[in-house]
Short mmCIF file of C-alpha atoms in Angstrom, two decimals:
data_model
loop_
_atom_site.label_atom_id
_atom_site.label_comp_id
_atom_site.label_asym_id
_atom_site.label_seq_id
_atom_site.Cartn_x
_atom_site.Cartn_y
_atom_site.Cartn_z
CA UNK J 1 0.00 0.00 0.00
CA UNK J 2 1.67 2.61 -1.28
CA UNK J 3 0.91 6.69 0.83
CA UNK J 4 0.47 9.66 -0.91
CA UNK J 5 4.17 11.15 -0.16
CA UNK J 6 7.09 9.95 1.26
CA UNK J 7 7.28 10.41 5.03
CA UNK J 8 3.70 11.18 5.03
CA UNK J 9 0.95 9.31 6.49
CA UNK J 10 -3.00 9.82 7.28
CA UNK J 11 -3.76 11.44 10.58
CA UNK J 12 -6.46 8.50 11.53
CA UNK J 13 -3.90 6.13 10.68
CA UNK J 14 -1.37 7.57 12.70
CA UNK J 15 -3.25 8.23 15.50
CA UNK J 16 -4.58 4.38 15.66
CA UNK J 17 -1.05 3.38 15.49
CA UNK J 18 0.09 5.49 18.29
CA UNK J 19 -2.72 3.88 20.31
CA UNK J 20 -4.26 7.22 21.43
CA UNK J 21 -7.67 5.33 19.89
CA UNK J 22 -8.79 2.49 20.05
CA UNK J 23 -10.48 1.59 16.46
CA UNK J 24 -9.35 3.72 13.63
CA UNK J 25 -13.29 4.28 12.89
CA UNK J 26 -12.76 6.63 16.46
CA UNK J 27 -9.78 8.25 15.20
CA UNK J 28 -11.22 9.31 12.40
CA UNK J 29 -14.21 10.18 14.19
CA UNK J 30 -12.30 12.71 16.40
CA UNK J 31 -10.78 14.30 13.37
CA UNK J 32 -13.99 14.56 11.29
CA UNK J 33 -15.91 16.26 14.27
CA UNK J 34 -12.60 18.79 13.90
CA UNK J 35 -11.57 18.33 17.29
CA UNK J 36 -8.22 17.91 16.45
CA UNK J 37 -5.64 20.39 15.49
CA UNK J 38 -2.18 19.88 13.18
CA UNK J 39 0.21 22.56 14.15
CA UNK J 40 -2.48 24.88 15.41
CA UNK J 41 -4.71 24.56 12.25
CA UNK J 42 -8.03 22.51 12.55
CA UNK J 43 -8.40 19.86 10.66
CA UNK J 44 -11.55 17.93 10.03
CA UNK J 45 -10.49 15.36 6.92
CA UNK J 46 -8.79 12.37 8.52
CA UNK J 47 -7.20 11.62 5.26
CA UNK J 48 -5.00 14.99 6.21
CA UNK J 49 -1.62 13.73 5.30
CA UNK J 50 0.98 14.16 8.48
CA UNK J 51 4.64 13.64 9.29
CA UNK J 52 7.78 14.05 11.10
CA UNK J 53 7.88 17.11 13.34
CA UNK J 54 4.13 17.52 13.09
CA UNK J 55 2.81 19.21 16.51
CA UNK J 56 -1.32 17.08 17.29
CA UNK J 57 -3.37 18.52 19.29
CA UNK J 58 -6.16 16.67 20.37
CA UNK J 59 -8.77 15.76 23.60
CA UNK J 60 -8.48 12.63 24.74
CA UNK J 61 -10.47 11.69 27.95
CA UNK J 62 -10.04 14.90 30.22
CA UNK J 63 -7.04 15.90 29.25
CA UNK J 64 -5.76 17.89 26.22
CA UNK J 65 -2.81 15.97 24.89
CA UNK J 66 0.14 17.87 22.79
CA UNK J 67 2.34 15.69 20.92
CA UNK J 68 5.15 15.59 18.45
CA UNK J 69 5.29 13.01 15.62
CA UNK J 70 9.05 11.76 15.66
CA UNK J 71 8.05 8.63 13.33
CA UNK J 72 5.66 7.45 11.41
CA UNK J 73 4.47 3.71 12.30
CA UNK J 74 4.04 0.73 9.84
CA UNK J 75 1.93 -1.29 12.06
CA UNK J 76 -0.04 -1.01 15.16
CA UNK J 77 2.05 -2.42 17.38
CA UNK J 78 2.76 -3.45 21.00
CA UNK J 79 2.46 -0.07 23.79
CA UNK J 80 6.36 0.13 24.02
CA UNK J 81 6.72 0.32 20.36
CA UNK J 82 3.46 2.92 19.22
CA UNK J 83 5.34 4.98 22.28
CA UNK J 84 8.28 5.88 20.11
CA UNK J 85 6.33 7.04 17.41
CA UNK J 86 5.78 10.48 19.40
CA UNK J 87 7.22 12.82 21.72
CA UNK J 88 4.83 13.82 24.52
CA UNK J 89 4.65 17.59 24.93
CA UNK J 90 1.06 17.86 27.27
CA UNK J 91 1.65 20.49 29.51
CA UNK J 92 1.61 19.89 33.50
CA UNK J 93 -1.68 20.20 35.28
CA UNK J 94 -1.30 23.32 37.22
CA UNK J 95 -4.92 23.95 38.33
CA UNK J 96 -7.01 21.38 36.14
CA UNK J 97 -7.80 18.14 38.07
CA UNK J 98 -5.73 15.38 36.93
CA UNK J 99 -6.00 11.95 38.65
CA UNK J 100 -4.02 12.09 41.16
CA UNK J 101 -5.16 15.68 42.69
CA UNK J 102 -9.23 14.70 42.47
CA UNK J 103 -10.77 14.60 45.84
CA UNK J 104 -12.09 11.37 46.05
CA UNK J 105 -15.62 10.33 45.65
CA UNK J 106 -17.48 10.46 49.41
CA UNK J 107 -17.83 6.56 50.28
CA UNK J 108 -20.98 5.48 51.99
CA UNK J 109 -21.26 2.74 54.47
CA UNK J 110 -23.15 0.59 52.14
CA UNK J 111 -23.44 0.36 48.46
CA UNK J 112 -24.87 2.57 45.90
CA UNK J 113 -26.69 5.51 46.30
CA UNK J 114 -26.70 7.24 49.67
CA UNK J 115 -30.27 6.98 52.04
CA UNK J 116 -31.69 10.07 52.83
CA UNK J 117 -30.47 10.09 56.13
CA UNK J 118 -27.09 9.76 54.81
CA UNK J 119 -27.35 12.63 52.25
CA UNK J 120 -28.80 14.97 55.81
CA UNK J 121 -25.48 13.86 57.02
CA UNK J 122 -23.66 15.39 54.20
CA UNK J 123 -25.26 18.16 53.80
CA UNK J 124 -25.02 18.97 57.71
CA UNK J 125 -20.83 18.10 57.11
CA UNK J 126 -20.65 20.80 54.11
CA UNK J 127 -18.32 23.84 55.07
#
């Protein structure tokens, strides 16, 4: 299968093989909806041809990931080797919640939703 020019490959493609998605059907997806950007321009055709030195931007869960293509993948293959493919550039989490600074969920003696009595309790507990 030959691509369109050499050192160039399309941006579903590459993000499947970097494993950022799962199917390359949600990839392209992301890209048609124009939610991702290719060195600050918005792009919306996931046939948009990318390469070395390319800067993504794209949302991906919570968290808006920036990352720098340093190779372009033949295969989608194990975690280790779709990690090489790109240089991770996502900014630190200064005042956004990440995972490890989000107050934990308020646990309940039992299971599921709290009683009403429980949710008084709460509410009486609230600064």
């Amino acid at each position: 299968m030959a691509t369109a020019g050499a050192g160039k490959l399309r941006l579903d493609k590459w993000l499947w093989h970097a494993r950022f998605f799962k199917t390359r059907s949600l990839a392209a997806r992301e890209v048609s909806a124009g939610h991702v950007r290719v060195n600050g321009a918005r792009v919306s055709k996931p046939a948009h041809q990318v390469g070395a030195d390319d800067v993504l931007t794209f949302p991906q869960a919570r968290v808006i990931r920036v990352v720098r293509i340093v190779a372009l993948g033949t295969r989608r293959g194990p975690a280790p080797e779709a990690q090489a493919l790109y240089e991770d550039m996502t900014p630190a989490a200064g005042g956004t919640e990440t995972q490890e600074n989000r107050p934990a969920a308020p646990r309940y003696e039992g299971k599921g939703r709290p009683t009403k009595k429980d949710r008084r309790k709460l509410d009486l507990n609230k600064p």
